[in-house]
Amino acid sequence: MKSEINSKIMYEKLQNCLKCVRKKTDFVPKVALVLGSGLGDFADNIDVECIIPYSEIENFPVSSVLGHKGNYIFGTLNGVKIVCMQGRVHYYEGYTVQDVVLPIRLMGLMGAEILFLTNASGGINSGFKAGDFMMITDHISSFAPNPLIGQNIEELGTRFPDMSNVYHPELCSVIEETAIEDGIDLKKGVYVQTTGPSFESPAEIQMFKLLGADAVGMSTVVEAIAANHMGMKVCGISCVCNMAAGISPNPLTHAEVQAAATEAAPLFKKIVTDSITKMGKL
Ligand code: HPA
């Protein structure tokens, strides 16, 4: 009974958020882009039509993390209609996982067909180095709560959605092609999401490595699951900002992650922009 009520409340909350957005813009995006660390000023590339601060959307989760802004930015990027999330909320901030994925679902309800996820991660694969970009080919969700727990919201998708191809093969091909054209040595791999906020211990990183993970972070997977549930095509690129605990000899700091993300930003912007430009033609 409890979960039944919760799922109804969640759907009503989503519809109410959509109403708030629709009062300000009737923009229908093709691509939804989540900007991870370092990509905060990505919007500079966009012909902006409308900006909606999250704080102006009723009951919308607002991030408390330093360096994370909170806006939806609507506009065109080389002719492609796009909505960007400038800032996302994380599970470790204390939101329910259903609230963490609400902004993603909302972009799906606005009409976005493609979800492009970006993030910062710690590298586990010993072939990686700080500053590398990893296209996400698959994920491990087992260390974060599943966002679909609770009575299923039938209006969004099915109870037991398939997760065989979360990262859409056609979108992945576009990213690979773009990396070659841009001269970027794109890595590929499996991303594991932890809850955070503590970084992992070296033993945890060894475990993730044994399980087949190439990079670790505190976001993205729950978002990809929620988007796949509602039929969006998903892709993602992770900026490896540091080598993970125990692989790197140094203690990890948020400042180090942010500094690496800022340094990688120009190239990150390039591959994301060029990939989205091509995706607009699919
Ligand atoms: N672990 C988890 N999340 C991260 C890391 C890390 O090493 N680097 C950037 N985000």
XYZ file of N, CA, C and O in Angstrom, residues 9-168:
640
model
N 2.198 9.427 -5.882
C 2.664 10.767 -5.493
C 3.810 11.192 -6.397
O 3.874 12.332 -6.848
N 4.725 10.251 -6.683
C 5.882 10.580 -7.522
C 5.424 10.984 -8.913
O 5.938 11.955 -9.486
N 4.447 10.269 -9.472
C 3.985 10.598 -10.824
C 3.293 11.967 -10.821
O 3.486 12.776 -11.737
N 2.518 12.223 -9.754
C 1.853 13.539 -9.656
C 2.883 14.656 -9.527
O 2.746 15.726 -10.109
N 3.928 14.366 -8.738
C 5.010 15.346 -8.555
C 5.678 15.665 -9.898
O 5.919 16.828 -10.233
N 5.927 14.619 -10.675
C 6.534 14.779 -12.005
C 5.641 15.627 -12.914
O 6.112 16.522 -13.602
N 4.357 15.286 -12.901
C 3.411 16.022 -13.756
C 3.349 17.487 -13.337
O 3.235 18.381 -14.174
N 3.440 17.706 -12.031
C 3.399 19.078 -11.526
C 4.654 19.850 -11.949
O 4.583 21.022 -12.325
N 5.812 19.167 -11.899
C 7.070 19.785 -12.369
C 6.951 20.124 -13.850
O 7.372 21.196 -14.291
N 6.359 19.210 -14.618
C 6.203 19.436 -16.060
C 5.322 20.672 -16.301
O 5.617 21.498 -17.164
N 4.282 20.797 -15.483
C 3.393 21.964 -15.605
C 4.176 23.254 -15.354
O 4.032 24.237 -16.080
N 5.034 23.226 -14.300
C 5.863 24.417 -13.978
C 6.752 24.771 -15.169
O 6.889 25.945 -15.513
N 7.358 23.750 -15.789
C 8.231 23.990 -16.946
C 7.407 24.547 -18.102
O 7.801 25.524 -18.760
N 6.254 23.942 -18.342
C 5.423 24.340 -19.488
C 4.843 25.752 -19.339
O 4.463 26.369 -20.329
N 4.784 26.247 -18.098
C 4.359 27.642 -17.902
C 5.418 28.607 -18.446
O 5.141 29.734 -18.789
N 6.664 28.115 -18.500
C 7.767 28.999 -18.911
C 8.206 28.762 -20.357
O 8.695 29.674 -21.009
N 8.102 27.512 -20.828
C 8.536 27.235 -22.205
C 7.812 26.014 -22.771
O 7.512 25.068 -22.039
N 7.556 26.067 -24.086
C 6.956 24.893 -24.744
C 8.020 24.133 -25.544
O 7.714 23.317 -26.404
N 9.282 24.412 -25.243
C 10.436 23.817 -25.936
C 10.401 22.284 -25.852
O 10.246 21.730 -24.764
N 10.556 21.631 -26.996
C 10.643 20.162 -27.011
C 12.049 19.755 -27.461
O 12.395 19.887 -28.633
N 12.880 19.299 -26.520
C 14.259 18.947 -26.874
C 14.327 17.592 -27.564
O 13.476 16.733 -27.340
N 15.332 17.424 -28.404
C 15.619 16.074 -28.934
C 16.609 15.378 -28.000
O 16.484 14.197 -27.700
N 17.611 16.165 -27.544
C 18.663 15.597 -26.699
C 18.612 16.227 -25.309
O 18.456 17.447 -25.178
N 18.740 15.391 -24.292
C 18.883 15.861 -22.910
C 20.320 15.567 -22.501
O 20.807 14.446 -22.685
N 21.001 16.580 -21.985
C 22.423 16.430 -21.633
C 22.608 16.765 -20.158
O 22.190 17.828 -19.701
N 23.241 15.854 -19.438
C 23.557 16.122 -18.036
C 25.026 16.509 -17.956
O 25.899 15.735 -18.365
N 25.281 17.700 -17.449
C 26.646 18.220 -17.394
C 27.303 17.836 -16.076
O 26.875 18.263 -15.001
N 28.348 17.026 -16.160
C 29.091 16.643 -14.967
C 30.124 17.698 -14.610
O 30.206 18.749 -15.256
N 30.930 17.396 -13.612
C 31.974 18.321 -13.150
C 32.821 18.783 -14.332
O 33.198 17.981 -15.181
N 33.097 20.075 -14.365
C 33.967 20.614 -15.408
C 33.202 21.121 -16.614
O 33.712 21.944 -17.361
N 31.980 20.629 -16.808
C 31.216 21.055 -17.989
C 30.184 22.133 -17.646
O 29.290 22.417 -18.444
N 30.337 22.718 -16.474
C 29.352 23.700 -15.988
C 29.108 24.848 -16.942
O 27.992 25.364 -17.011
N 30.153 25.250 -17.707
C 29.959 26.389 -18.613
C 29.727 25.943 -20.053
O 29.891 26.715 -20.987
N 29.314 24.700 -20.230
C 29.024 24.155 -21.563
C 27.986 25.014 -22.280
O 28.000 25.143 -23.510
N 27.100 25.609 -21.488
C 25.989 26.388 -22.056
C 26.482 27.545 -22.915
O 25.727 28.056 -23.752
N 27.732 27.941 -22.740
C 28.288 29.030 -23.555
C 28.217 28.703 -25.052
O 28.211 29.600 -25.883
N 28.188 27.416 -25.382
C 28.143 26.980 -26.799
C 26.728 26.995 -27.372
O 26.539 26.731 -28.553
N 25.754 27.199 -26.505
C 24.355 26.988 -26.915
C 23.679 28.313 -27.252
O 23.913 29.325 -26.583
N 22.838 28.283 -28.297
C 21.947 29.425 -28.546
C 20.785 29.271 -27.587
O 19.850 28.502 -27.845
N 20.870 29.982 -26.483
C 19.928 29.745 -25.386
C 18.568 30.370 -25.689
O 18.477 31.512 -26.106
N 17.522 29.567 -25.486
C 16.150 30.089 -25.641
C 15.526 30.396 -24.302
O 14.721 31.298 -24.176
N 15.914 29.607 -23.291
C 15.249 29.764 -21.993
C 16.096 29.093 -20.910
O 16.710 28.051 -21.159
N 16.171 29.714 -19.750
C 16.850 29.094 -18.602
C 15.829 28.993 -17.467
O 15.164 29.982 -17.150
N 15.724 27.815 -16.898
C 14.835 27.664 -15.730
C 15.662 27.191 -14.538
O 16.169 26.063 -14.540
N 15.838 28.056 -13.527
C 16.520 27.598 -12.309
C 15.684 26.504 -11.631
O 14.451 26.612 -11.584
N 16.376 25.472 -11.155
C 15.653 24.372 -10.494
C 14.774 24.895 -9.352
O 13.717 24.353 -9.078
N 15.280 25.949 -8.714
C 14.557 26.478 -7.543
C 13.181 27.040 -7.923
O 12.330 27.242 -7.063
N 12.956 27.260 -9.238
C 11.649 27.788 -9.670
C 10.678 26.673 -10.045
O 9.568 26.933 -10.489
N 11.139 25.423 -9.903
C 10.251 24.288 -10.194
C 9.835 23.689 -8.852
O 10.690 23.276 -8.062
N 8.538 23.645 -8.654
C 7.993 23.217 -7.357
C 8.450 21.799 -6.995
O 8.334 20.884 -7.822
N 8.990 21.639 -5.795
C 9.409 20.330 -5.258
C 10.561 19.676 -6.014
O 10.773 18.473 -5.916
N 11.283 20.477 -6.788
C 12.405 19.929 -7.563
C 13.628 19.814 -6.656
O 13.909 20.725 -5.878
N 14.369 18.696 -6.726
C 15.550 18.565 -5.859
C 16.680 19.512 -6.294
O 17.004 19.571 -7.478
N 17.242 20.232 -5.355
C 18.264 21.243 -5.641
C 19.587 20.819 -4.999
O 19.616 20.448 -3.830
N 20.677 20.854 -5.781
C 21.968 20.352 -5.304
C 22.605 21.270 -4.270
O 22.501 22.486 -4.352
N 23.301 20.642 -3.328
C 23.994 21.406 -2.290
C 25.508 21.351 -2.482
O 26.254 21.907 -1.688
N 25.973 20.640 -3.543
C 27.414 20.452 -3.710
C 28.067 21.698 -4.299
O 27.559 22.270 -5.266
N 29.182 22.053 -3.699
C 29.955 23.201 -4.184
C 30.357 22.964 -5.643
O 30.792 21.890 -5.999
N 30.209 23.972 -6.474
C 30.620 23.821 -7.876
C 29.525 23.249 -8.760
O 29.709 23.118 -9.956
N 28.387 22.869 -8.192
C 27.267 22.376 -8.993
C 26.196 23.454 -9.052
O 25.613 23.819 -8.041
N 25.958 23.972 -10.283
C 24.898 24.964 -10.443
C 23.580 24.222 -10.560
O 23.562 23.004 -10.614
N 22.496 24.946 -10.642
C 21.194 24.290 -10.751
C 20.256 24.954 -11.735
O 19.408 25.755 -11.340
N 20.408 24.620 -13.017
C 19.522 25.184 -14.050
C 19.253 24.172 -15.150
O 20.140 23.392 -15.502
N 18.038 24.253 -15.703
C 17.786 23.659 -17.013
C 18.067 24.741 -18.035
O 17.563 25.868 -17.908
N 18.846 24.412 -19.061
C 19.113 25.367 -20.136
C 18.556 24.790 -21.432
O 18.924 23.682 -21.829
N 17.664 25.540 -22.056
C 17.031 25.100 -23.305
C 17.593 25.911 -24.461
O 17.732 27.131 -24.349
N 17.894 25.250 -25.559
C 18.377 25.996 -26.715
C 18.782 25.078 -27.836
O 18.437 23.878 -27.835
N 19.527 25.628 -28.804
C 20.003 24.788 -29.905
C 21.525 24.773 -29.914
O 22.174 25.784 -29.639
N 22.044 23.593 -30.204
C 23.487 23.386 -30.295
C 23.751 22.908 -31.719
O 23.356 21.788 -32.060
N 24.341 23.768 -32.539
C 24.542 23.454 -33.966
C 23.259 22.911 -34.600
O 23.283 21.912 -35.311
N 22.162 23.550 -34.279
C 20.874 23.187 -34.889
C 20.125 22.068 -34.178
O 18.992 21.750 -34.547
N 20.718 21.474 -33.152
C 20.052 20.383 -32.432
C 19.355 20.944 -31.197
O 19.975 21.662 -30.405
N 18.077 20.588 -31.056
C 17.327 21.096 -29.895
C 17.730 20.305 -28.653
O 17.637 19.072 -28.626
N 18.200 21.056 -27.666
C 18.824 20.408 -26.513
C 18.346 21.039 -25.209
O 18.079 22.248 -25.156
N 18.208 20.196 -24.189
C 18.043 20.722 -22.828
C 19.224 20.205 -22.014
O 19.559 19.021 -22.065
N 19.892 21.128 -21.313
C 21.044 20.743 -20.487
C 20.672 20.851 -19.014
O 20.041 21.818 -18.615
N 21.134 19.888 -18.266
C 21.064 20.027 -16.807
C 22.409 20.554 -16.340
O 23.421 19.846 -16.393
N 22.389 21.802 -15.892
C 23.599 22.406 -15.339
C 23.548 22.133 -13.832
O 22.991 22.900 -13.072
N 24.088 20.994 -13.456
C 24.012 20.556 -12.055
C 23.007 19.431 -11.901
O 21.942 19.441 -12.502
N 23.393 18.422 -11.134
C 22.513 17.292 -10.830
C 22.547 17.075 -9.336
O 23.457 17.563 -8.651
N 21.570 16.344 -8.807
C 21.631 15.985 -7.383
C 22.129 14.548 -7.259
O 21.971 13.744 -8.178
N 22.756 14.288 -6.141
C 23.337 12.974 -5.882
C 22.625 12.316 -4.700
O 22.140 13.000 -3.800
N 22.644 10.999 -4.697
C 22.009 10.243 -3.613
C 22.626 10.606 -2.260
O 21.936 10.700 -1.252
N 23.958 10.858 -2.261
C 24.642 11.131 -0.983
C 24.210 12.451 -0.345
O 24.512 12.711 0.809
N 23.501 13.280 -1.101
C 23.017 14.534 -0.518
C 21.809 14.297 0.388
O 21.376 15.208 1.087
N 21.283 13.091 0.346
C 20.180 12.756 1.240
C 18.837 12.673 0.547
O 17.821 12.408 1.203
N 18.803 12.894 -0.751
C 17.551 12.733 -1.482
C 17.242 11.256 -1.661
O 18.152 10.426 -1.690
N 15.972 10.928 -1.821
C 15.631 9.552 -2.176
C 16.143 9.330 -3.603
O 16.295 10.293 -4.369
N 16.366 8.076 -3.945
C 16.861 7.807 -5.303
C 15.786 8.176 -6.342
O 16.102 8.562 -7.477
N 14.521 8.105 -5.940
C 13.451 8.515 -6.867
C 13.550 10.011 -7.155
O 13.310 10.453 -8.283
N 13.932 10.803 -6.145
C 14.113 12.243 -6.380
C 15.363 12.506 -7.227
O 15.386 13.433 -8.025
N 16.391 11.680 -7.020
C 17.632 11.856 -7.791
C 17.351 11.727 -9.300
O 17.921 12.449 -10.109
N 16.432 10.816 -9.648
C 16.171 10.607 -11.092
C 15.010 11.452 -11.620
O 14.744 11.447 -12.824
N 14.344 12.185 -10.728
C 13.199 13.005 -11.182
C 13.572 13.968 -12.322
O 12.851 14.058 -13.322
N 14.713 14.669 -12.226
C 15.047 15.596 -13.318
C 15.232 14.909 -14.669
O 14.938 15.485 -15.714
N 15.708 13.664 -14.630
C 15.900 12.895 -15.869
C 14.539 12.533 -16.456
O 14.275 12.709 -17.655
N 13.675 12.019 -15.591
C 12.330 11.651 -16.047
C 11.606 12.859 -16.614
O 10.894 12.761 -17.615
N 11.823 13.997 -15.964
C 11.156 15.214 -16.427
C 11.601 15.570 -17.849
O 10.780 15.950 -18.688
N 12.884 15.420 -18.144
C 13.373 15.709 -19.498
C 12.789 14.709 -20.497
O 12.492 15.069 -21.636
N 12.577 13.475 -20.053
C 11.906 12.481 -20.904
C 10.475 12.928 -21.193
O 10.012 12.858 -22.338
N 9.801 13.414 -20.168
C 8.415 13.869 -20.356
C 8.340 15.135 -21.209
O 7.341 15.395 -21.865
N 9.436 15.927 -21.206
C 9.458 17.118 -22.081
C 9.563 16.703 -23.545
O 9.384 17.520 -24.432
N 9.945 15.435 -23.785
C 10.015 14.934 -25.158
C 11.404 14.519 -25.612
O 11.575 14.111 -26.765
N 12.404 14.618 -24.723
C 13.775 14.250 -25.133
C 13.842 12.763 -25.483
O 13.376 11.921 -24.717
N 14.425 12.470 -26.648
C 14.539 11.065 -27.090
C 15.867 10.469 -26.643
O 15.997 9.271 -26.465
N 16.878 11.345 -26.536
C 18.243 10.888 -26.248
C 18.692 11.496 -24.925
O 18.497 12.697 -24.693
N 19.296 10.667 -24.082
C 19.902 11.181 -22.846
C 21.410 10.988 -22.946
O 21.894 9.861 -23.111
N 22.141 12.093 -22.847
C 23.605 12.067 -22.906
C 24.105 12.393 -21.502
O 23.946 13.510 -21.018
N 24.718 11.395 -20.849
C 25.174 11.577 -19.465
C 26.673 11.852 -19.443
O 27.434 11.204 -20.185
N 27.098 12.776 -18.615
C 28.536 12.975 -18.413
C 28.809 12.999 -16.908
O 27.918 13.308 -16.109
N 30.019 12.664 -16.553
C 30.378 12.666 -15.134
C 31.892 12.693 -14.973
O 32.633 12.627 -15.950
N 32.309 12.787 -13.717
C 33.719 12.634 -13.349
C 33.843 11.285 -12.647
O 32.921 10.874 -11.941
N 34.960 10.617 -12.869
C 35.106 9.311 -12.214
C 36.540 9.087 -11.778
O 37.453 9.839 -12.137
N 36.707 8.025 -11.014
C 38.034 7.551 -10.650
C 38.365 6.370 -11.552
O 37.534 5.478 -11.752
N 39.559 6.341 -12.087
C 39.951 5.262 -12.989
C 40.368 4.018 -12.219
O 41.136 4.096 -11.254
N 39.829 2.876 -12.631
C 40.198 1.590 -12.026
C 41.080 0.813 -12.993
O 42.051 0.170 -12.593
N 40.728 0.854 -14.260
C 41.498 0.157 -15.311
C 42.923 0.726 -15.351
O 43.104 1.944 -15.495
N 43.913 -0.156 -15.240
C 45.294 0.331 -15.151
C 45.780 0.922 -16.468
O 46.829 1.577 -16.513
N 45.011 0.730 -17.538
C 45.355 1.353 -18.821
C 44.880 2.799 -18.915
O 45.117 3.457 -19.922
N 44.204 3.275 -17.875
C 43.694 4.653 -17.886
C 44.650 5.571 -17.131
O 45.416 5.136 -16.281
N 44.526 6.885 -17.444
C 45.242 7.889 -16.646
C 44.323 9.082 -16.431
O 43.340 9.260 -17.184
N 44.641 9.883 -15.440
C 43.820 11.075 -15.162
C 43.784 11.939 -16.409
O 44.824 12.145 -17.055
N 42.581 12.402 -16.752
C 42.417 13.239 -17.943
C 41.853 12.458 -19.124
O 41.454 13.050 -20.124
N 41.788 11.110 -19.002
C 41.204 10.296 -20.080
C 39.675 10.436 -20.101
O 39.053 10.730 -19.074
N 39.103 10.162 -21.269
C 37.646 10.074 -21.387
C 37.275 8.625 -21.642
O 37.891 7.953 -22.468
N 36.270 8.174 -20.914
C 35.796 6.797 -21.088
C 34.341 6.805 -21.529
O 33.483 7.335 -20.827
N 34.093 6.243 -22.710
C 32.702 6.052 -23.116
C 32.135 4.895 -22.292
O 32.765 3.835 -22.180
N 30.992 5.112 -21.695
C 30.400 4.071 -20.849
C 29.722 3.043 -21.757
O 28.841 3.381 -22.549
N 30.177 1.800 -21.663
C 29.597 0.736 -22.496
C 28.601 -0.106 -21.702
O 27.756 -0.777 -22.282
N 28.753 -0.089 -20.381
C 27.825 -0.835 -19.516
C 28.053 -0.339 -18.088
O 28.974 0.443 -17.844
N 27.205 -0.781 -17.178
C 27.357 -0.307 -15.804
C 27.125 -1.422 -14.789
O 26.582 -2.474 -15.128
N 27.534 -1.138 -13.566
C 27.203 -2.008 -12.425
C 26.404 -1.155 -11.452
O 26.902 -0.141 -10.943
N 25.155 -1.575 -11.228
C 24.253 -0.760 -10.394
C 24.099 -1.340 -8.989
O 23.414 -0.771 -8.156
N 24.786 -2.457 -8.746
C 24.512 -3.230 -7.526
C 24.933 -2.547 -6.228
O 24.615 -3.033 -5.151
N 25.658 -1.440 -6.312
C 26.118 -0.769 -5.089
C 25.393 0.555 -4.855
O 25.812 1.360 -4.030
N 24.325 0.765 -5.587
C 23.475 1.953 -5.396
C 22.031 1.457 -5.414
O 21.743 0.430 -6.032
N 21.129 2.162 -4.741
C 19.733 1.684 -4.743
C 19.121 1.813 -6.135
O 19.443 2.744 -6.872
N 18.260 0.873 -6.490
C 17.627 0.922 -7.811
C 16.492 1.966 -7.796
O 15.640 1.946 -6.906
N 16.489 2.889 -8.771
C 15.492 3.962 -8.766
C 14.080 3.475 -9.100
O 13.116 4.234 -8.954
N 13.957 2.215 -9.528
C 12.632 1.696 -9.912
C 11.961 0.934 -8.769
O 10.865 0.400 -8.940
N 12.635 0.907 -7.601
C 12.038 0.228 -6.443
C 10.769 0.974 -6.015
O 10.714 2.202 -6.057
N 9.761 0.201 -5.623
C 8.451 0.766 -5.285
C 7.493 0.332 -6.367
O 7.910 -0.258 -7.377
N 6.217 0.607 -6.166
C 5.267 0.196 -7.202
C 5.643 0.849 -8.525
O 6.031 2.025 -8.557
N 5.563 0.083 -9.597
C 5.976 0.623 -10.899
C 5.066 1.770 -11.341
O 3.855 1.722 -11.162
N 5.685 2.810 -11.918
C 4.892 3.883 -12.529
C 4.619 3.447 -13.964
O 5.455 3.614 -14.853
N 3.447 2.845 -14.166
C 3.120 2.236 -15.469
C 3.147 3.256 -16.599
O 3.444 2.908 -17.741
N 2.799 4.504 -16.254
C 2.773 5.549 -17.294
C 4.170 5.759 -17.888
O 4.302 6.260 -19.005
N 5.204 5.406 -17.124
C 6.573 5.628 -17.600
C 7.157 4.415 -18.306
O 7.861 4.536 -19.307
N 6.897 3.232 -17.765
C 7.523 2.046 -18.358
C 7.097 0.774 -17.647
O 6.268 0.795 -16.734
N 7.722 -0.312 -18.073
C 7.324 -1.635 -17.601
C 7.967 -1.985 -16.247
O 8.977 -1.397 -15.866
N 7.378 -2.936 -15.534
C 7.854 -3.324 -14.196
C 9.288 -3.863 -14.206
O 10.100 -3.535 -13.358
N 9.575 -4.718 -15.181
C 10.886 -5.383 -15.226
C 11.620 -5.024 -16.521
O 11.705 -5.842 -17.434
N 12.129 -3.821 -16.626
C 12.736 -3.420 -17.899
C 14.059 -4.134 -18.176
O 14.848 -4.374 -17.259
N 14.262 -4.445 -19.435
C 15.504 -5.070 -19.892
C 16.644 -4.055 -19.783
O 16.451 -2.871 -20.051
N 17.811 -4.509 -19.369
C 18.969 -3.605 -19.255
C 20.156 -4.159 -20.066
O 21.319 -3.925 -19.732
N 19.854 -4.923 -21.133
C 20.931 -5.535 -21.930
C 21.716 -4.519 -22.731
O 22.890 -4.710 -23.003
N 21.026 -3.446 -23.148
C 21.660 -2.449 -24.019
C 21.324 -1.044 -23.549
O 20.747 -0.264 -24.300
N 21.672 -0.736 -22.305
C 21.322 0.593 -21.772
C 22.019 1.681 -22.587
O 21.423 2.700 -22.915
N 23.283 1.444 -22.921
C 24.065 2.449 -23.654
C 23.921 2.130 -25.138
O 24.490 1.142 -25.630
N 23.088 2.925 -25.788
C 22.549 2.621 -27.108
C 23.666 2.427 -28.146
O 24.477 3.345 -28.357
